[in-house]
mmCIF file of C-alpha atoms and ligand atoms in Angstrom:
data_model
loop_
_atom_site.group_PDB
_atom_site.id
_atom_site.type_symbol
_atom_site.label_atom_id
_atom_site.label_comp_id
_atom_site.label_asym_id
_atom_site.label_seq_id
_atom_site.Cartn_x
_atom_site.Cartn_y
_atom_site.Cartn_z
ATOM 1 C CA TYR N 1 235.173 97.135 136.080
ATOM 2 C CA VAL N 2 235.071 100.884 135.629
ATOM 3 C CA ALA N 3 231.911 102.065 133.924
ATOM 4 C CA LYS N 4 232.135 105.425 132.209
ATOM 5 C CA THR N 5 229.294 107.827 132.735
ATOM 6 C CA THR N 6 227.711 109.506 129.740
ATOM 7 C CA ARG N 7 225.083 112.178 129.271
ATOM 8 C CA THR N 8 222.391 109.532 129.026
ATOM 9 C CA GLY N 9 223.538 107.101 131.658
ATOM 10 C CA VAL N 10 226.150 104.531 132.402
ATOM 11 C CA ARG N 11 228.235 103.338 129.522
ATOM 12 C CA VAL N 12 228.567 99.610 129.958
ATOM 13 C CA TYR N 13 230.010 98.874 126.604
ATOM 14 C CA GLN N 14 232.691 100.776 124.710
ATOM 15 C CA PRO N 15 232.619 100.586 120.932
ATOM 16 C CA ASP N 16 236.363 99.982 120.942
ATOM 17 C CA ASP N 17 236.129 97.175 123.475
ATOM 18 C CA ASP N 18 237.927 94.091 122.343
ATOM 19 C CA ARG N 19 235.445 91.946 120.406
ATOM 20 C CA ASN N 20 235.879 89.181 122.940
ATOM 21 C CA SER N 21 236.042 91.169 126.136
ATOM 22 C CA PRO N 22 233.851 89.543 128.805
ATOM 23 C CA ARG N 23 231.929 92.769 129.236
ATOM 24 C CA ARG N 24 231.091 93.013 125.553
ATOM 25 C CA LEU N 25 230.156 89.330 125.276
ATOM 26 C CA ALA N 26 227.837 89.686 128.271
ATOM 27 C CA MET N 27 226.111 92.677 126.665
ATOM 28 C CA VAL N 28 225.737 90.822 123.370
ATOM 29 C CA ALA N 29 224.143 87.876 125.203
ATOM 30 C CA ASP N 30 221.765 90.231 127.019
ATOM 31 C CA LEU N 31 220.850 92.021 123.810
ATOM 32 C CA ARG N 32 220.198 88.725 122.033
ATOM 33 C CA GLU N 33 217.883 87.694 124.838
ATOM 34 C CA ALA N 34 216.105 91.049 124.816
ATOM 35 C CA ILE N 35 215.450 90.723 121.072
ATOM 36 C CA GLN N 36 214.280 87.103 121.376
ATOM 37 C CA ARG N 37 211.915 87.943 124.227
ATOM 38 C CA HIS N 38 210.655 91.026 122.400
ATOM 39 C CA ASP N 39 211.874 93.151 125.311
ATOM 40 C CA LEU N 40 213.113 95.863 122.979
ATOM 41 C CA VAL N 41 210.559 98.630 123.042
ATOM 42 C CA VAL N 42 209.674 100.706 120.001
ATOM 43 C CA VAL N 43 208.807 104.377 120.525
ATOM 44 C CA PHE N 44 207.317 106.733 117.949
ATOM 45 C CA GLN N 45 208.111 110.342 117.111
ATOM 46 C CA PRO N 46 205.670 112.300 114.907
ATOM 47 C CA LYS N 47 206.578 113.925 111.608
ATOM 48 C CA LEU N 48 204.517 117.014 110.839
ATOM 49 C CA GLU N 49 203.815 118.998 107.700
ATOM 50 C CA THR N 50 205.446 122.366 108.368
ATOM 51 C CA ALA N 51 202.861 124.427 106.504
ATOM 52 C CA THR N 52 199.692 122.810 107.875
ATOM 53 C CA GLY N 53 200.628 121.012 111.085
ATOM 54 C CA ILE N 54 199.130 117.813 109.706
ATOM 55 C CA VAL N 55 200.707 114.670 111.182
ATOM 56 C CA ARG N 56 202.061 112.741 108.232
ATOM 57 C CA GLY N 57 203.633 109.870 110.035
ATOM 58 C CA ALA N 58 205.988 108.744 112.753
ATOM 59 C CA GLU N 59 209.517 107.430 113.041
ATOM 60 C CA ALA N 60 209.999 104.202 114.984
ATOM 61 C CA LEU N 61 212.990 104.237 117.332
ATOM 62 C CA ALA N 62 214.264 101.270 119.344
ATOM 63 C CA ARG N 63 214.675 101.453 123.128
ATOM 64 C CA TRP N 64 216.461 98.996 125.375
ATOM 65 C CA HIS N 65 215.999 98.970 129.116
ATOM 66 C CA HIS N 66 218.678 96.656 130.447
ATOM 67 C CA PRO N 67 217.531 94.752 133.568
ATOM 68 C CA ALA N 68 220.725 95.634 135.495
ATOM 69 C CA HIS N 69 222.246 98.643 133.727
ATOM 70 C CA GLY N 70 219.075 100.588 132.988
ATOM 71 C CA PHE N 71 218.513 102.542 129.814
ATOM 72 C CA VAL N 72 221.118 101.844 127.132
ATOM 73 C CA PRO N 73 221.023 104.437 124.313
ATOM 74 C CA PRO N 74 220.614 103.286 120.679
ATOM 75 C CA ASP N 75 223.948 104.905 119.832
ATOM 76 C CA GLU N 76 225.447 102.126 121.954
ATOM 77 C CA PHE N 77 223.314 99.060 121.333
ATOM 78 C CA ILE N 78 222.816 99.567 117.580
ATOM 79 C CA PRO N 79 226.590 99.409 116.890
ATOM 80 C CA LEU N 80 226.754 96.414 119.235
ATOM 81 C CA ALA N 81 223.983 94.690 117.268
ATOM 82 C CA GLU N 82 225.671 95.573 113.980
ATOM 83 C CA THR N 83 228.948 93.924 114.968
ATOM 84 C CA SER N 84 227.486 90.825 116.600
ATOM 85 C CA GLY N 85 225.047 89.506 114.010
ATOM 86 C CA LEU N 86 222.007 90.832 115.889
ATOM 87 C CA ILE N 87 221.035 93.727 113.672
ATOM 88 C CA ARG N 88 218.935 91.568 111.382
ATOM 89 C CA PRO N 89 216.599 90.184 114.091
ATOM 90 C CA LEU N 90 216.536 93.645 115.718
ATOM 91 C CA THR N 91 215.507 95.337 112.473
ATOM 92 C CA LEU N 92 212.842 92.724 111.766
ATOM 93 C CA HIS N 93 211.414 93.149 115.265
ATOM 94 C CA VAL N 94 211.236 96.945 114.912
ATOM 95 C CA LEU N 95 209.717 96.623 111.421
ATOM 96 C CA GLU N 96 207.073 94.201 112.609
ATOM 97 C CA VAL N 97 206.062 96.316 115.612
ATOM 98 C CA ALA N 98 206.109 99.531 113.581
ATOM 99 C CA LEU N 99 203.915 98.099 110.815
ATOM 100 C CA ARG N 100 201.449 96.651 113.319
ATOM 101 C CA ARG N 101 201.107 100.061 114.978
ATOM 102 C CA CYS N 102 200.837 101.821 111.657
ATOM 103 C CA ALA N 103 198.004 99.456 110.701
ATOM 104 C CA SER N 104 196.150 100.367 113.898
ATOM 105 C CA TRP N 105 196.524 104.152 113.336
ATOM 106 C CA ARG N 106 195.225 103.679 109.830
ATOM 107 C CA ARG N 107 192.257 101.658 111.098
ATOM 108 C CA MET N 108 191.493 104.618 113.397
ATOM 109 C CA GLY N 109 191.285 106.761 110.280
ATOM 110 C CA HIS N 110 194.698 108.446 110.332
ATOM 111 C CA ASP N 111 196.321 108.442 106.917
ATOM 112 C CA MET N 112 199.774 107.862 108.366
ATOM 113 C CA HIS N 113 203.040 106.362 107.336
ATOM 114 C CA VAL N 114 205.702 104.847 109.565
ATOM 115 C CA ALA N 115 209.458 105.185 109.160
ATOM 116 C CA VAL N 116 211.993 102.563 110.239
ATOM 117 C CA ASN N 117 215.777 103.000 110.368
ATOM 118 C CA LEU N 118 217.957 100.542 108.473
ATOM 119 C CA SER N 119 221.573 99.755 109.303
ATOM 120 C CA PRO N 120 224.161 99.750 106.525
ATOM 121 C CA ASN N 121 224.475 95.924 106.554
ATOM 122 C CA SER N 122 220.765 95.506 105.846
ATOM 123 C CA LEU N 123 221.210 96.867 102.330
ATOM 124 C CA GLN N 124 223.660 94.051 101.654
ATOM 125 C CA GLU N 125 221.043 91.406 102.473
ATOM 126 C CA ALA N 126 219.524 90.214 99.229
ATOM 127 C CA ASP N 127 216.306 88.968 100.827
ATOM 128 C CA LEU N 128 215.425 92.262 102.539
ATOM 129 C CA PRO N 129 212.859 93.335 99.911
ATOM 130 C CA ASP N 130 211.081 89.950 100.134
ATOM 131 C CA ILE N 131 210.948 90.141 103.917
ATOM 132 C CA VAL N 132 209.628 93.693 103.811
ATOM 133 C CA ALA N 133 206.940 92.635 101.328
ATOM 134 C CA ARG N 134 205.891 89.758 103.584
ATOM 135 C CA LEU N 135 205.719 91.950 106.714
ATOM 136 C CA LEU N 136 203.679 94.577 104.848
ATOM 137 C CA GLY N 137 201.245 91.870 103.761
ATOM 138 C CA GLN N 138 200.967 90.435 107.281
ATOM 139 C CA ALA N 139 200.252 93.851 108.773
ATOM 140 C CA GLY N 140 197.925 94.888 105.955
ATOM 141 C CA VAL N 141 199.803 98.134 105.390
ATOM 142 C CA PRO N 142 200.302 99.475 101.832
ATOM 143 C CA ALA N 143 203.943 99.690 100.781
ATOM 144 C CA SER N 144 203.575 103.431 100.228
ATOM 145 C CA ALA N 145 202.913 103.867 103.972
ATOM 146 C CA LEU N 146 206.375 102.547 104.874
ATOM 147 C CA THR N 147 209.484 104.705 104.734
ATOM 148 C CA LEU N 148 212.914 103.163 105.257
ATOM 149 C CA GLU N 149 215.576 105.571 106.518
ATOM 150 C CA ILE N 150 219.133 104.953 105.403
ATOM 151 C CA THR N 151 222.274 106.995 105.891
ATOM 152 C CA GLU N 152 224.512 108.337 103.169
ATOM 153 C CA SER N 153 227.458 106.263 104.350
ATOM 154 C CA SER N 154 225.481 103.012 104.204
ATOM 155 C CA ILE N 155 225.068 103.547 100.480
ATOM 156 C CA MET N 156 228.613 104.721 99.912
ATOM 157 C CA ASP N 157 229.959 101.505 101.532
ATOM 158 C CA ASP N 158 228.760 99.509 98.531
ATOM 159 C CA PRO N 159 227.003 101.786 96.034
ATOM 160 C CA ALA N 160 226.337 99.131 93.377
ATOM 161 C CA GLY N 161 225.056 96.483 95.800
ATOM 162 C CA SER N 162 222.897 98.913 97.760
ATOM 163 C CA LEU N 163 221.378 100.302 94.594
ATOM 164 C CA VAL N 164 220.036 96.858 93.648
ATOM 165 C CA THR N 165 218.314 96.543 97.030
ATOM 166 C CA LEU N 166 217.056 100.131 96.960
ATOM 167 C CA ASP N 167 215.639 99.674 93.461
ATOM 168 C CA ARG N 168 213.787 96.533 94.531
ATOM 169 C CA LEU N 169 212.359 98.266 97.616
ATOM 170 C CA HIS N 170 211.354 101.198 95.444
ATOM 171 C CA ALA N 171 209.690 98.803 92.989
ATOM 172 C CA LEU N 172 207.592 97.446 95.882
ATOM 173 C CA GLY N 173 206.342 100.978 96.459
ATOM 174 C CA VAL N 174 208.259 101.491 99.726
ATOM 175 C CA LYS N 175 209.582 105.034 100.219
ATOM 176 C CA LEU N 176 213.225 105.711 100.995
ATOM 177 C CA ALA N 177 214.756 108.535 103.002
ATOM 178 C CA ILE N 178 218.335 109.702 103.373
ATOM 179 C CA ASP N 179 218.835 110.188 107.121
ATOM 180 C CA ASP N 180 221.289 112.544 108.847
ATOM 181 C CA PHE N 181 221.864 114.370 105.572
ATOM 182 C CA GLY N 182 224.988 116.503 105.637
ATOM 183 C CA THR N 183 226.974 114.362 108.051
ATOM 184 C CA GLY N 184 228.128 111.736 105.539
ATOM 185 C CA TYR N 185 230.105 112.035 102.391
ATOM 186 C CA SER N 186 227.607 111.429 99.632
ATOM 187 C CA SER N 187 228.511 112.549 96.190
ATOM 188 C CA LEU N 188 225.806 114.804 94.861
ATOM 189 C CA GLY N 189 225.846 112.874 91.591
ATOM 190 C CA ARG N 190 225.039 109.664 93.415
ATOM 191 C CA LEU N 191 222.225 111.289 95.341
ATOM 192 C CA ARG N 192 220.584 112.119 92.047
ATOM 193 C CA GLU N 193 220.689 108.455 90.970
ATOM 194 C CA LEU N 194 219.082 107.032 94.099
ATOM 195 C CA PRO N 195 215.375 106.130 94.132
ATOM 196 C CA ILE N 196 214.763 108.210 97.255
ATOM 197 C CA HIS N 197 211.813 110.463 98.035
ATOM 198 C CA GLU N 198 212.919 112.184 101.245
ATOM 199 C CA MET N 199 215.931 114.008 102.639
ATOM 200 C CA LYS N 200 216.308 114.399 106.409
ATOM 201 C CA ILE N 201 218.613 117.247 107.365
ATOM 202 C CA ASP N 202 220.702 116.272 110.370
ATOM 203 C CA LYS N 203 219.780 117.905 113.653
ATOM 204 C CA SER N 204 223.315 119.211 114.132
ATOM 205 C CA PHE N 205 222.577 121.782 111.386
ATOM 206 C CA VAL N 206 218.972 122.415 112.354
ATOM 207 C CA GLN N 207 219.377 123.093 116.043
ATOM 208 C CA ARG N 208 221.159 126.444 115.795
ATOM 209 C CA ILE N 209 219.530 128.033 112.735
ATOM 210 C CA ALA N 210 217.716 130.607 114.868
ATOM 211 C CA VAL N 211 221.017 131.899 116.256
ATOM 212 C CA ASP N 212 223.678 131.114 113.655
ATOM 213 C CA HIS N 213 223.445 132.465 110.112
ATOM 214 C CA ARG N 214 225.975 129.914 108.863
ATOM 215 C CA ASP N 215 223.817 126.999 109.988
ATOM 216 C CA ARG N 216 220.867 128.775 108.400
ATOM 217 C CA ALA N 217 222.787 128.973 105.105
ATOM 218 C CA VAL N 218 223.578 125.253 105.260
ATOM 219 C CA VAL N 219 219.949 124.348 105.912
ATOM 220 C CA ARG N 220 218.747 126.686 103.173
ATOM 221 C CA SER N 221 221.104 125.058 100.639
ATOM 222 C CA ALA N 222 220.045 121.577 101.705
ATOM 223 C CA VAL N 223 216.350 122.478 101.296
ATOM 224 C CA GLN N 224 217.059 123.924 97.848
ATOM 225 C CA LEU N 225 219.072 120.895 96.799
ATOM 226 C CA GLY N 226 216.359 118.548 98.058
ATOM 227 C CA HIS N 227 213.655 120.423 96.201
ATOM 228 C CA ALA N 228 215.738 120.580 93.025
ATOM 229 C CA LEU N 229 215.964 116.783 93.210
ATOM 230 C CA ASP N 230 212.169 116.527 93.794
ATOM 231 C CA LEU N 231 212.629 115.293 97.344
ATOM 232 C CA GLU N 232 210.543 116.079 100.377
ATOM 233 C CA VAL N 233 212.780 117.729 102.934
ATOM 234 C CA VAL N 234 212.512 116.949 106.639
ATOM 235 C CA ALA N 235 214.279 118.799 109.451
ATOM 236 C CA GLU N 236 215.035 116.708 112.548
ATOM 237 C CA GLY N 237 215.841 118.064 116.016
ATOM 238 C CA VAL N 238 213.386 120.998 116.100
ATOM 239 C CA GLU N 239 213.480 122.064 119.738
ATOM 240 C CA ASP N 240 211.818 125.492 119.768
ATOM 241 C CA GLU N 241 209.343 127.721 117.997
ATOM 242 C CA GLN N 242 211.912 130.098 116.431
ATOM 243 C CA THR N 243 213.563 127.140 114.729
ATOM 244 C CA LEU N 244 210.186 125.971 113.430
ATOM 245 C CA ASN N 245 209.449 129.462 112.092
ATOM 246 C CA HIS N 246 212.773 129.590 110.261
ATOM 247 C CA LEU N 247 212.141 126.181 108.714
ATOM 248 C CA ARG N 248 208.725 127.343 107.566
ATOM 249 C CA LEU N 249 210.344 130.367 105.904
ATOM 250 C CA GLU N 250 212.902 128.143 104.198
ATOM 251 C CA GLY N 251 210.121 125.974 102.799
ATOM 252 C CA CYS N 252 211.189 122.820 104.623
ATOM 253 C CA ASN N 253 208.312 120.354 104.082
ATOM 254 C CA LEU N 254 208.296 118.344 107.296
ATOM 255 C CA VAL N 255 209.547 118.763 110.845
ATOM 256 C CA GLN N 256 210.371 116.438 113.685
ATOM 257 C CA GLY N 257 211.676 117.273 117.144
ATOM 258 C CA TYR N 258 211.109 117.708 120.867
ATOM 259 C CA PHE N 259 209.219 120.976 120.264
ATOM 260 C CA ILE N 260 206.492 118.929 118.602
ATOM 261 C CA SER N 261 206.885 115.746 120.612
ATOM 262 C CA LYS N 262 209.531 113.481 122.048
ATOM 263 C CA PRO N 263 209.465 109.877 120.853
ATOM 264 C CA LEU N 264 206.532 108.261 122.719
ATOM 265 C CA PRO N 265 205.574 104.702 123.690
ATOM 266 C CA ALA N 266 202.970 103.396 121.221
ATOM 267 C CA ASP N 267 199.916 103.844 123.472
ATOM 268 C CA GLU N 268 200.897 107.400 124.415
ATOM 269 C CA PHE N 269 201.526 108.141 120.771
ATOM 270 C CA ALA N 270 198.012 106.977 119.841
ATOM 271 C CA ASP N 271 196.563 109.276 122.553
ATOM 272 C CA TRP N 272 198.731 112.176 121.347
ATOM 273 C CA LEU N 273 197.496 111.597 117.812
ATOM 274 C CA ALA N 274 193.838 111.433 118.824
ATOM 275 C CA ALA N 275 194.135 114.646 120.867
ATOM 276 C CA ARG N 276 195.927 116.414 118.070
ATOM 277 C CA VAL N 277 193.467 115.825 115.241
ATOM 278 C CA PRO N 278 190.952 118.557 116.172
ATOM 279 C CA GLN N 279 193.795 121.089 116.137
ATOM 280 C CA LEU N 280 194.873 120.436 112.578
ATOM 281 C CA GLY N 281 196.185 123.577 111.002
ATOM 282 C CA GLN N 282 198.141 124.694 114.017
ATOM 283 C CA ALA N 283 201.736 123.475 113.898
HETATM 284 P P1 C2E A 1 218.065 109.019 113.860
HETATM 285 O O1 C2E A 1 217.405 107.991 113.009
HETATM 286 O O2 C2E A 1 218.668 110.187 113.172
HETATM 287 O O3 C2E A 1 216.955 109.461 114.909
HETATM 288 C C1 C2E A 1 216.851 110.763 115.428
HETATM 289 C C2 C2E A 1 217.384 110.832 116.843
HETATM 290 O O4 C2E A 1 217.222 112.184 117.322
HETATM 291 C C3 C2E A 1 216.635 109.962 117.844
HETATM 292 O O5 C2E A 1 217.595 109.565 118.819
HETATM 293 C C4 C2E A 1 215.641 110.938 118.457
HETATM 294 O O6 C2E A 1 215.196 110.543 119.735
HETATM 295 C C5 C2E A 1 216.480 112.190 118.516
HETATM 296 N N1 C2E A 1 215.688 113.417 118.532
HETATM 297 C C6 C2E A 1 214.455 113.634 118.013
HETATM 298 N N2 C2E A 1 214.061 114.911 118.184
HETATM 299 C C7 C2E A 1 215.079 115.541 118.812
HETATM 300 C C8 C2E A 1 215.276 116.893 119.277
HETATM 301 O O7 C2E A 1 214.435 117.782 119.116
HETATM 302 N N3 C2E A 1 216.455 117.152 119.884
HETATM 303 C C9 C2E A 1 217.421 116.199 120.049
HETATM 304 N N4 C2E A 1 218.551 116.552 120.674
HETATM 305 N N5 C2E A 1 217.263 114.928 119.640
HETATM 306 C C10 C2E A 1 216.109 114.600 119.031
HETATM 307 P P2 C2E A 1 217.691 108.086 119.364
HETATM 308 O O8 C2E A 1 216.316 107.491 119.505
HETATM 309 O O9 C2E A 1 218.589 108.082 120.532
HETATM 310 O O10 C2E A 1 218.373 107.295 118.176
HETATM 311 C C11 C2E A 1 219.674 107.594 117.774
HETATM 312 C C12 C2E A 1 220.008 106.880 116.488
HETATM 313 O O11 C2E A 1 220.029 105.467 116.693
HETATM 314 C C13 C2E A 1 218.973 107.123 115.390
HETATM 315 O O12 C2E A 1 219.227 108.355 114.746
HETATM 316 C C14 C2E A 1 219.224 105.918 114.503
HETATM 317 O O13 C2E A 1 220.328 106.152 113.664
HETATM 318 C C15 C2E A 1 219.602 104.840 115.517
HETATM 319 N N6 C2E A 1 218.437 103.979 115.767
HETATM 320 C C16 C2E A 1 217.424 104.124 116.650
HETATM 321 N N7 C2E A 1 216.535 103.093 116.542
HETATM 322 C C17 C2E A 1 217.001 102.297 115.538
HETATM 323 C C18 C2E A 1 216.535 101.059 114.920
HETATM 324 O O14 C2E A 1 215.473 100.500 115.243
HETATM 325 N N8 C2E A 1 217.332 100.530 113.928
HETATM 326 C C19 C2E A 1 218.496 101.136 113.519
HETATM 327 N N9 C2E A 1 219.199 100.555 112.549
HETATM 328 N N10 C2E A 1 218.935 102.282 114.062
HETATM 329 C C20 C2E A 1 218.204 102.857 115.054
HETATM 330 MG MG1 MG A 2 216.134 108.103 111.461
HETATM 331 MG MG1 MG A 3 218.373 111.355 111.612
HETATM 332 MG MG1 MG A 4 220.787 110.804 113.750
#
């Protein structure tokens, strides 16, 4: 077959592949095995308070190293999981690993939360809140230390159904974040009704604020909207110091990005965290 090359590596699966193409079925089988064997790795990227530099938490991100094809980016295997019935076991695996790690940071004395990404379909699963409650209990992590990140479009797919799930998660004490804010089509009215506590401005707006006044205007409006709705506002994709300085000026509460740290394997993340603590106060 002809594999297409992408920025991140070799594209072995095309989202528009026929559902039953041999190539796609082989990848689904490999992904299923990787999930069952717990071969999917979870990496962690810190979230920092912009004003103080304090590490508030970390986002868990899934990584798949395919035995033959090498690194497959999440933008490829997450859609594959979503369309092949594998997103549920994948999500539960990431949740379990993330909560276990969060428990260990907290035992080391770091008052940290962990954030896990949810796929749109997960909000349609009625037992999600019960499962989350059970995993929190097993890990010994308070519900308030877990943030679930959802996208605008996942709510807009089925606003009424998702709201039931979101309300139940909120009732548990779990925090909810709107991810990739600005890229979806959320109605502002709906945003106001959701039990969310955090807005993450998409990196496509953040990355050029130091050089483009239009992007700066978009980010400024998003920060103002977030604050008006009593949300904490996070900027993702902070790659340099000028961008961080602008975000500080705009009053953006939290930052995440390569300038602070790339997503790290759990052990490296724990070392990063330990080394960072004495320097609190310097972002
Ligand atoms: P996301 O949740 O918006 O995660 C942020 C993405 O931006 C991550 O890409 C992260 O590595 C990347 N990133 C962080 N800082 C920077 C930066 O300074 N510059 C740039 N250019 N990129 C930065 P990643 O890990 O490839 O994940 C892509 C998307 O895949 C995530 O977007 C999320 O939607 C999805 N994803 C990843 N892991 C999971 C998972 O366990 N479950 C679900 N449902 N989705 C996941
Ligand atoms: Mg996210
Ligand atoms: Mg995001
Ligand atoms: Mg994103």
